[in-house]
């Protein structure tokens, strides 16, 4: 089985732009979660989608949004980028929801200049 | 609110030494799940272990072992006879399951450096 795939691997944007990151979960997995990792704040939960519905959201501003498609693939969008949005964005999938083991992708490294 | 603390930011050992990574957690729930993940330089988080709050049995997997103690809210991880390949950042994490779904609260991580 293919693992969790995230594209692109690296991204460079400038302040004020918007960005869309993509995540393809492991086949059969219905839950997709997103995390932001920065040196200062560590790993922080962004949101979780399950069967196309957002089930949980972390403490991030409304500029961060996401969605999940019927094939479980997910995208997250960040609008009006700020320097502080520079981070590694990790996607994780699991078969179901509720304290499950998560399978993580290699992440998208976003740099905002 | 839940919280995970990994007091050791960085640990350096020489190969073949044993090393213990500490993890202390806080939660109001009686049902919760604890995890350890490893993050090598490539970036992806690799699952090591999951333990639910009702199972306090210690676990051993090869050179890895975990000690879960509810009385002290700790879930420590020991690597026996460390190897250079064990060098990575290790994260302890907590999930409350239920309505919290797969939302994980991570500790700050412990960077382990194993020198030959």
XYZ file of N, CA and C in Angstrom:
687
model
N 0.843 -1.188 0.000
C 0.000 0.000 0.000
C 0.877 1.236 0.000
N 0.500 2.215 -0.834
C 1.238 3.464 -0.844
C 0.955 4.203 0.458
N 1.960 4.985 0.900
C 1.796 5.744 2.134
C 1.038 7.030 1.894
N 1.070 7.907 2.868
C 0.427 9.216 2.749
C 1.306 10.094 1.866
N 0.696 10.667 0.857
C 1.449 11.479 -0.096
C 1.057 12.934 0.013
N 2.066 13.763 0.183
C 1.806 15.205 0.255
C 2.527 15.917 -0.886
N 1.822 16.841 -1.514
C 2.432 17.655 -2.566
C 2.044 19.110 -2.387
N 2.926 20.043 -2.754
C 4.318 19.769 -3.135
C 5.192 19.517 -1.906
N 6.405 19.160 -2.101
C 7.321 18.908 -0.988
C 7.864 20.216 -0.433
N 8.119 21.151 -1.324
C 8.623 22.466 -0.924
C 7.832 23.545 -1.669
N 7.689 24.674 -0.980
C 6.921 25.760 -1.564
C 7.471 27.081 -1.030
N 7.656 28.031 -1.933
C 8.083 29.364 -1.513
C 7.048 30.364 -1.987
N 6.544 31.157 -1.052
C 5.533 32.155 -1.370
C 5.948 33.482 -0.744
N 5.265 34.535 -1.149
C 5.506 35.845 -0.536
C 4.301 36.250 0.299
N 4.532 37.152 1.211
C 3.457 37.624 2.096
C 2.260 38.109 1.292
N 1.094 37.795 1.772
C -0.131 38.237 1.124
C -0.684 37.244 0.117
N 0.151 36.332 -0.348
C -0.334 35.330 -1.306
C -1.133 34.267 -0.566
N -1.739 33.377 -1.347
C -2.408 32.237 -0.747
C -1.764 30.956 -1.268
N -1.988 29.864 -0.560
C -1.356 28.614 -0.937
C -2.320 27.457 -0.676
N -2.221 26.438 -1.507
C -3.019 25.217 -1.325
C -2.079 24.034 -1.271
N -2.223 23.241 -0.214
C -1.420 22.036 -0.038
C -2.330 20.825 -0.205
N -1.757 19.745 -0.737
C -2.569 18.572 -1.026
C -2.085 17.355 -0.252
N -3.013 16.504 0.091
C -2.693 15.283 0.838
C -3.544 14.130 0.309
N -2.880 13.039 -0.069
C -3.587 11.814 -0.456
C -3.361 10.783 0.624
N -4.413 10.370 1.326
C -4.243 9.421 2.424
C -4.006 8.007 1.901
N -3.702 7.126 2.808
C -3.585 5.709 2.475
C -4.963 5.223 2.026
N -4.969 4.383 1.002
C -6.220 3.883 0.465
C -7.064 3.228 1.556
N -8.321 3.634 1.643
C -9.222 3.074 2.644
C -9.311 3.895 3.919
N -8.400 4.816 4.099
C -8.439 5.665 5.294
C -9.431 6.796 5.084
N -10.271 7.022 6.091
C -11.302 8.045 5.955
C -11.014 9.311 6.747
N -10.074 9.213 7.673
C -9.741 10.387 8.490
C -8.434 11.008 8.006
N -8.453 12.316 7.817
C -7.243 13.050 7.457
C -7.085 14.224 8.422
N -5.904 14.325 9.005
C -5.615 15.418 9.935
C -4.448 16.226 9.396
N -4.397 17.484 9.777
C -3.304 18.367 9.385
C -2.654 18.956 10.627
N -1.329 19.046 10.582
C -0.555 19.611 11.683
C 0.455 20.607 11.129
N 0.714 21.630 11.924
C 1.751 22.600 11.593
C 2.924 22.398 12.537
N 4.124 22.367 11.998
C 5.310 22.215 12.842
C 6.257 23.390 12.627
N 6.534 24.116 13.694
C 7.489 25.223 13.654
C 8.478 25.064 14.797
N 9.670 25.618 14.656
C 10.661 25.522 15.748
C 10.146 26.149 17.047
N 9.371 27.206 16.952
C 8.920 27.903 18.142
C 7.719 27.280 18.820
N 6.752 26.841 18.045
C 5.490 26.326 18.598
C 5.389 24.809 18.567
N 6.327 24.164 17.925
C 6.281 22.710 17.865
C 5.191 22.222 16.927
N 4.649 21.051 17.260
C 3.604 20.433 16.438
C 2.237 20.839 16.970
N 1.457 21.459 16.105
C 0.129 21.915 16.513
C -0.930 21.403 15.555
N -2.028 20.976 16.128
C -3.149 20.442 15.359
C -3.884 21.561 14.645
N -4.110 21.365 13.349
C -4.865 22.340 12.564
C -6.330 21.951 12.459
N -6.586 20.812 11.815
C -7.961 20.305 11.706
C -7.953 18.845 11.291
N -9.132 18.230 11.493
C -9.334 16.843 11.094
C -10.597 16.758 10.252
N -10.500 15.975 9.184
C -11.663 15.697 8.352
C -11.954 14.210 8.382
N -13.222 13.922 8.409
C -13.664 12.523 8.391
C -14.895 12.445 7.518
N -14.832 11.615 6.499
C -15.932 11.477 5.540
C -16.437 12.836 5.076
N -15.506 13.662 4.644
C -15.761 14.973 4.019
C -16.248 16.045 4.990
N -16.291 15.742 6.269
C -16.774 16.706 7.262
C -15.641 17.094 8.208
N -15.548 18.385 8.487
C -14.553 18.804 9.457
C -15.067 18.451 10.848
N -14.302 17.633 11.582
C -14.759 17.180 12.883
C -14.140 17.953 14.027
N -12.926 18.410 13.829
C -12.251 19.173 14.877
C -11.384 20.233 14.229
N -11.203 21.346 14.948
C -10.365 22.415 14.447
C -9.488 22.917 15.589
N -8.237 23.163 15.283
C -7.322 23.695 16.282
C -7.458 25.207 16.390
N -6.605 25.779 17.207
C -6.682 27.204 17.479
C -5.874 27.998 16.459
N -6.377 28.069 15.264
C -5.737 28.814 14.194
C -6.738 29.808 13.613
N -6.238 30.921 13.044
C -7.165 31.905 12.476
C -7.899 31.367 11.258
N -8.949 32.073 10.882
C -9.781 31.655 9.764
C -9.062 31.629 8.429
N -7.849 32.193 8.363
C -7.078 32.149 7.113
C -6.700 30.698 6.754
N -6.731 29.847 7.753
C -6.418 28.428 7.539
C -7.739 27.670 7.336
N -7.834 27.020 6.223
C -9.050 26.261 5.945
C -8.685 24.967 5.230
N -9.629 24.082 5.160
C -9.361 22.818 4.488
C -10.635 22.213 3.968
N -10.462 21.121 3.262
C -11.613 20.357 2.810
C -11.166 18.938 2.502
N -12.157 18.080 2.425
C -11.887 16.692 2.073
C -12.845 16.281 0.976
N -12.330 15.550 0.022
C -13.136 15.130 -1.118
C -13.698 13.724 -0.874
N -14.570 13.310 -1.777
C -15.242 12.016 -1.596
C -14.268 10.844 -1.657
N -13.117 11.044 -2.269
C -12.119 9.957 -2.321
C -11.146 10.053 -1.134
N -11.486 10.885 -0.153
C -10.721 11.098 1.092
C -9.504 11.994 0.928
N -9.139 12.327 -0.283
C -8.032 13.273 -0.475
C -8.400 14.607 0.168
N -7.400 15.292 0.657
C -7.679 16.531 1.384
C -6.758 17.649 0.895
N -7.245 18.839 1.010
C -6.450 20.025 0.729
C -6.571 20.986 1.893
N -5.499 21.714 2.140
C -5.619 22.816 3.084
C -5.165 24.093 2.379
N -5.776 25.170 2.746
C -5.526 26.450 2.117
C -5.161 27.474 3.182
N -4.164 28.271 2.873
C -3.835 29.384 3.755
C -3.903 30.657 2.917
N -4.737 31.578 3.308
C -4.873 32.822 2.558
C -4.094 33.933 3.254
N -3.807 34.969 2.508
C -3.102 36.141 3.041
C -1.915 35.713 3.918
N -0.983 35.054 3.285
C 0.147 34.479 4.016
C 0.929 35.522 4.809
N 1.368 35.075 5.980
C 2.214 35.895 6.847
C 3.545 35.183 7.044
N 4.568 35.937 7.442
C 5.888 35.334 7.644
C 5.819 34.175 8.637
N 4.991 34.329 9.640
C 4.856 33.323 10.682
C 4.209 32.031 10.225
N 3.697 32.015 9.003
C 3.094 30.783 8.469
C 4.154 29.847 7.914
N 5.392 30.298 7.855
C 6.476 29.427 7.408
C 6.577 28.247 8.362
N 6.473 27.052 7.816
C 6.418 25.866 8.670
C 6.443 24.618 7.813
N 6.578 23.491 8.502
C 6.373 22.185 7.870
C 4.927 21.796 8.152
N 4.183 21.542 7.105
C 2.777 21.138 7.258
C 2.681 19.645 7.008
N 2.226 18.944 8.026
C 2.147 17.491 7.980
C 0.699 17.039 7.897
N 0.493 16.068 7.051
C -0.818 15.455 6.914
C -0.729 14.033 7.467
N -1.797 13.585 8.087
C -1.829 12.228 8.632
C -3.169 11.588 8.327
N -3.168 10.293 8.111
C -4.428 9.608 7.871
C -4.577 8.411 8.793
N -5.819 7.998 8.973
C -6.103 6.790 9.751
C -7.400 6.191 9.228
N -7.605 4.896 9.492
C -8.804 4.239 8.957
C -10.099 4.832 9.501
N -10.090 5.168 10.763
C -11.314 5.646 11.405
C -10.934 6.778 12.334
N -11.798 7.165 13.226
C -11.431 8.248 14.114
C -11.621 7.827 15.546
N -10.851 8.439 16.432
C -10.974 8.135 17.841
C -9.739 7.495 18.424
N -8.705 8.286 18.637
C -7.518 7.772 19.293
C -6.741 6.766 18.486
N -6.859 6.862 17.177
C -6.185 5.904 16.297
C -4.713 6.229 16.081
N -3.979 5.202 15.691
C -2.610 5.384 15.215
C -2.688 6.173 13.927
N -1.850 7.190 13.792
C -1.843 8.019 12.590
C -0.642 7.687 11.722
N -0.875 7.742 10.421
C 0.177 7.547 9.442
C 0.459 8.913 8.825
N 1.703 9.365 8.941
C 2.047 10.701 8.494
C 2.740 10.702 7.138
N 2.515 11.780 6.397
C 3.258 12.028 5.179
C 4.573 12.725 5.502
N 5.370 12.990 4.474
C 6.668 13.634 4.679
C 6.564 15.141 4.831
N 5.376 15.673 4.563
C 5.144 17.085 4.812
C 5.422 17.990 3.628
N 4.898 19.195 3.718
C 5.185 20.263 2.775
C 5.891 21.371 3.552
N 7.092 21.705 3.112
C 7.846 22.782 3.761
C 7.491 24.092 3.071
N 6.777 24.953 3.782
C 6.341 26.230 3.238
C 7.231 27.346 3.776
N 7.780 28.125 2.877
C 8.562 29.296 3.270
C 7.856 30.534 2.748
N 7.604 31.478 3.648
C 6.943 32.726 3.267
C 7.970 33.848 3.378
N 8.204 34.516 2.246
C 9.236 35.567 2.207
C 8.606 36.953 2.249
N -7.863 21.301 29.863
C -7.234 21.070 28.562
C -6.052 20.121 28.733
N -5.756 19.408 27.678
C -4.685 18.434 27.763
C -3.340 19.085 27.490
N -2.302 18.460 28.033
C -0.952 18.984 27.876
C 0.040 17.843 27.957
N 1.113 17.911 27.173
C 2.165 16.908 27.203
C 3.481 17.629 27.369
N 4.281 17.192 28.312
C 5.557 17.828 28.587
C 6.702 16.838 28.434
N 7.650 17.216 27.603
C 8.884 16.455 27.469
C 9.992 17.380 27.949
N 10.424 17.180 29.151
C 11.341 18.119 29.785
C 12.719 18.125 29.128
N 13.113 16.998 28.569
C 14.433 16.901 27.944
C 14.353 17.391 26.502
N 15.017 18.501 26.239
C 14.995 19.055 24.888
C 15.961 18.288 23.987
N 17.111 17.969 24.554
C 18.145 17.310 23.772
C 18.937 16.347 24.662
N 19.208 15.173 24.135
C 20.012 14.192 24.858
C 21.087 13.676 23.921
N 22.293 13.590 24.431
C 23.388 13.047 23.644
C 23.980 11.850 24.379
N 24.098 10.738 23.703
C 24.674 9.528 24.299
C 25.674 8.923 23.329
N 26.460 8.016 23.853
C 27.395 7.272 23.023
C 26.741 5.935 22.697
N 26.981 5.463 21.498
C 26.395 4.204 21.059
C 26.560 3.115 22.125
N 25.505 2.318 22.251
C 25.395 1.197 23.179
C 24.956 1.614 24.579
N 24.871 2.903 24.825
C 24.326 3.346 26.110
C 22.816 3.186 26.098
N 22.233 2.991 27.266
C 20.782 3.012 27.402
C 20.340 4.463 27.625
N 19.147 4.794 27.113
C 18.670 6.177 27.282
C 17.160 6.154 27.512
N 16.698 6.992 28.419
C 15.261 7.096 28.722
C 14.770 8.484 28.410
N 13.695 8.527 27.631
C 13.052 9.795 27.263
C 11.795 9.943 28.123
N 11.684 11.069 28.790
C 10.584 11.271 29.729
C 9.391 11.954 29.066
N 8.202 11.590 29.530
C 6.976 12.212 29.038
C 5.987 12.282 30.196
N 5.469 13.465 30.452
C 4.455 13.670 31.478
C 3.249 14.309 30.806
N 2.062 13.833 31.134
C 0.868 14.350 30.462
C -0.168 14.823 31.462
N -1.080 15.663 30.969
C -2.208 16.136 31.770
C -3.474 15.987 30.943
N -4.499 15.425 31.556
C -5.800 15.336 30.907
C -6.861 15.146 31.972
N -8.071 15.618 31.686
C -9.172 15.419 32.626
C -9.973 14.172 32.271
N -9.745 13.641 31.083
C -10.494 12.474 30.658
C -9.992 11.211 31.329
N -10.896 10.265 31.501
C -10.482 8.972 32.052
C -10.112 8.018 30.934
N -10.600 8.309 29.741
C -10.236 7.506 28.566
C -9.366 8.360 27.655
N -8.183 7.892 27.402
C -7.273 8.636 26.531
C -6.248 7.657 25.970
N -5.482 8.165 25.026
C -4.488 7.345 24.336
C -3.157 8.085 24.320
N -2.110 7.354 24.521
C -0.771 7.924 24.519
C 0.038 7.303 23.396
N 0.887 8.117 22.801
C 1.673 7.685 21.656
C 3.119 8.164 21.778
N 3.975 7.429 21.081
C 5.318 7.924 20.810
C 5.521 7.847 19.303
N 6.093 8.947 18.785
C 6.452 9.009 17.376
C 7.918 9.407 17.257
N 8.527 8.946 16.186
C 9.925 9.276 15.896
C 9.949 10.116 14.626
N 10.741 11.180 14.628
C 10.852 12.007 13.437
C 12.311 12.053 12.991
N 12.651 11.262 11.970
C 14.014 11.307 11.431
C 14.191 12.574 10.604
N 15.394 12.846 10.143
C 15.645 14.075 9.364
C 14.764 14.215 8.132
N 14.258 13.116 7.596
C 13.403 13.198 6.404
C 12.081 13.897 6.685
N 11.685 13.973 7.934
C 10.524 14.783 8.282
C 9.261 14.070 8.677
N 8.995 12.889 8.113
C 7.725 12.254 8.445
C 7.768 11.681 9.850
N 6.652 11.674 10.510
C 6.556 11.096 11.851
C 6.273 9.606 11.732
N 7.080 8.826 12.415
C 6.942 7.377 12.363
C 6.366 6.884 13.685
N 5.262 6.155 13.597
C 4.597 5.633 14.776
C 5.460 4.591 15.465
N 5.537 4.688 16.803
C 6.266 3.683 17.580
C 5.331 2.853 18.450
N 4.438 3.517 19.194
C 3.568 2.788 20.105
C 2.318 3.601 20.426
N 1.237 2.881 20.703
C -0.018 3.472 21.168
C -0.429 2.708 22.408
N -0.858 3.432 23.423
C -1.286 2.807 24.665
C -2.573 3.480 25.122
N -3.593 2.709 25.503
C -4.806 3.339 26.009
C -4.750 3.427 27.520
N -5.559 4.283 28.069
C -5.469 4.621 29.492
C -5.825 3.475 30.419
N -6.439 2.439 29.882
C -6.824 1.310 30.739
C -5.783 0.204 30.753
N -4.740 0.380 29.979
C -3.733 -0.659 29.869
C -2.403 -0.143 30.383
N -2.108 -0.447 31.638
C -0.873 0.046 32.231
C 0.284 -0.923 32.107
N 0.085 -1.967 31.339
C 1.177 -2.935 31.168
C 2.339 -2.276 30.447
N 3.531 -2.528 30.948
C 4.702 -2.059 30.231
C 4.866 -2.881 28.966
N 5.538 -2.296 27.999
C 5.708 -3.011 26.743
C 7.162 -2.972 26.302
N 7.579 -4.075 25.728
C 8.934 -4.169 25.204
C 8.841 -4.614 23.749
N 9.579 -3.909 22.906
C 9.640 -4.290 21.496
C 11.094 -4.180 21.065
N 11.770 -5.293 21.030
C 13.183 -5.267 20.679
C 13.988 -4.453 21.677
N 14.654 -3.421 21.200
C 15.468 -2.581 22.074
C 14.650 -1.476 22.726
N 13.385 -1.362 22.348
C 12.515 -0.311 22.866
C 11.625 -0.846 23.986
N 11.426 -0.019 25.008
C 10.466 -0.376 26.048
C 9.772 0.890 26.541
N 8.557 0.695 27.031
C 7.759 1.824 27.491
C 7.205 1.534 28.876
N 7.255 2.539 29.726
C 6.759 2.433 31.092
C 5.643 3.442 31.294
N 4.410 2.942 31.454
C 3.234 3.793 31.612
C 2.805 3.742 33.067
N 2.764 4.885 33.724
C 2.348 4.957 35.121
C 1.285 6.041 35.279
N 0.045 5.621 35.466
C -1.045 6.576 35.633
C -0.888 7.380 36.912
N -0.312 6.762 37.939
C -0.185 7.446 39.228
C 0.665 8.703 39.121
N 1.615 8.689 38.201
C 2.480 9.859 38.022
C 2.233 10.542 36.675
N 1.213 10.072 35.949
C 0.894 10.630 34.629
C 2.134 10.671 33.740
N 2.809 9.553 33.684
C 4.033 9.500 32.890
C 4.004 8.318 31.921
N 4.668 8.500 30.803
C 4.752 7.463 29.774
C 6.143 7.552 29.183
N 7.100 6.938 29.875
C 8.503 7.075 29.499
C 8.946 5.998 28.521
N 9.938 6.338 27.736
C 10.413 5.499 26.633
C 11.905 5.255 26.809
N 12.282 3.983 26.828
C 13.684 3.617 27.005
C 14.205 2.887 25.775
N 15.363 3.318 25.326
C 16.061 2.616 24.248
C 17.280 1.948 24.883
N 17.345 0.664 24.724
C 18.466 -0.112 25.269
C 19.519 -0.285 24.187
N 20.780 -0.153 24.603
C 21.895 -0.338 23.655
C 21.668 0.513 22.406
N 21.638 1.819 22.607
C 21.321 2.751 21.525
C 22.275 2.582 20.343
N 21.740 2.940 19.172
C 22.518 2.860 17.935
C 22.447 4.216 17.229
N 23.387 4.449 16.348
C 23.429 5.724 15.621
C 22.111 5.960 14.875
N 21.513 4.895 14.375
C 20.259 5.025 13.621
C 19.085 5.478 14.495
N 19.272 5.439 15.799
C 18.214 5.914 16.700
C 18.196 7.445 16.782
N 19.190 8.091 16.231
C 19.252 9.559 16.265
C 18.054 10.128 15.523
N 17.290 10.940 16.230
C 16.047 11.492 15.678
C 15.430 12.377 16.749
N 14.311 12.989 16.391
C 13.513 13.699 17.395
C 12.348 12.793 17.763
N 12.112 12.617 19.033
C 11.050 11.741 19.520
C 9.963 12.575 20.184
N 8.736 12.282 19.786
C 7.595 13.019 20.315
C 6.660 12.093 21.077
N 6.234 12.553 22.215
C 5.175 11.916 22.982
C 3.892 12.684 22.673
N 2.761 11.982 22.583
C 1.518 12.663 22.217
C 0.339 12.031 22.945
N -0.719 12.828 23.073
C -1.919 12.412 23.792
C -3.140 12.649 22.914
N -4.051 11.689 22.895
C -5.330 11.862 22.222
C -6.423 11.486 23.195
N -7.476 12.285 23.243
C -8.572 11.972 24.147
C -9.658 11.151 23.466
N -9.477 10.836 22.188
C -10.450 10.002 21.492
C -11.835 10.602 21.530
N -12.841 9.806 21.392
C -14.219 10.283 21.454
C -14.453 11.425 20.487
N -15.017 12.512 20.996
C -15.273 13.676 20.155
C -13.993 14.372 19.694
N -12.892 14.082 20.376
C -11.627 14.688 19.968
C -11.054 13.976 18.754
N -11.666 12.878 18.378
C -11.229 12.178 17.185
C -9.766 11.804 17.235
N -9.049 12.125 16.193
C -7.628 11.817 16.114
C -6.769 13.033 16.389
N -7.321 14.027 17.059
C -6.540 15.207 17.389
C -5.493 14.838 18.424
N -4.248 15.065 18.083
C -3.142 14.766 18.978
C -2.585 16.050 19.570
N -2.285 15.980 20.869
C -1.525 17.042 21.527
C -0.114 16.511 21.714
N 0.846 17.193 21.125
C 2.219 16.719 21.162
C 3.018 17.429 22.249
N 4.007 16.712 22.771
C 5.013 17.361 23.587
C 5.982 18.098 22.681
N 6.924 18.798 23.288
C 7.854 19.602 22.512
C 8.920 18.795 21.791
N 9.016 17.534 22.118
C 9.989 16.669 21.449
C 11.326 16.621 22.177
N 11.997 15.502 22.034
C 13.348 15.320 22.565
C 14.251 14.918 21.415
N 15.271 15.721 21.187
C 16.226 15.389 20.127
C 17.282 14.461 20.709
N 17.360 13.261 20.179
C 18.327 12.267 20.632
C 19.464 12.176 19.634
N 20.676 12.359 20.136
C 21.852 12.201 19.280
C 22.679 11.043 19.821
N 22.875 10.047 19.005
C 23.670 8.897 19.386
C 24.975 8.963 18.615
N 26.051 9.078 19.346
C 27.363 9.220 18.713
C 28.073 7.880 18.670
N 28.793 7.619 17.563
C 29.499 6.327 17.454
C 30.679 6.250 18.422
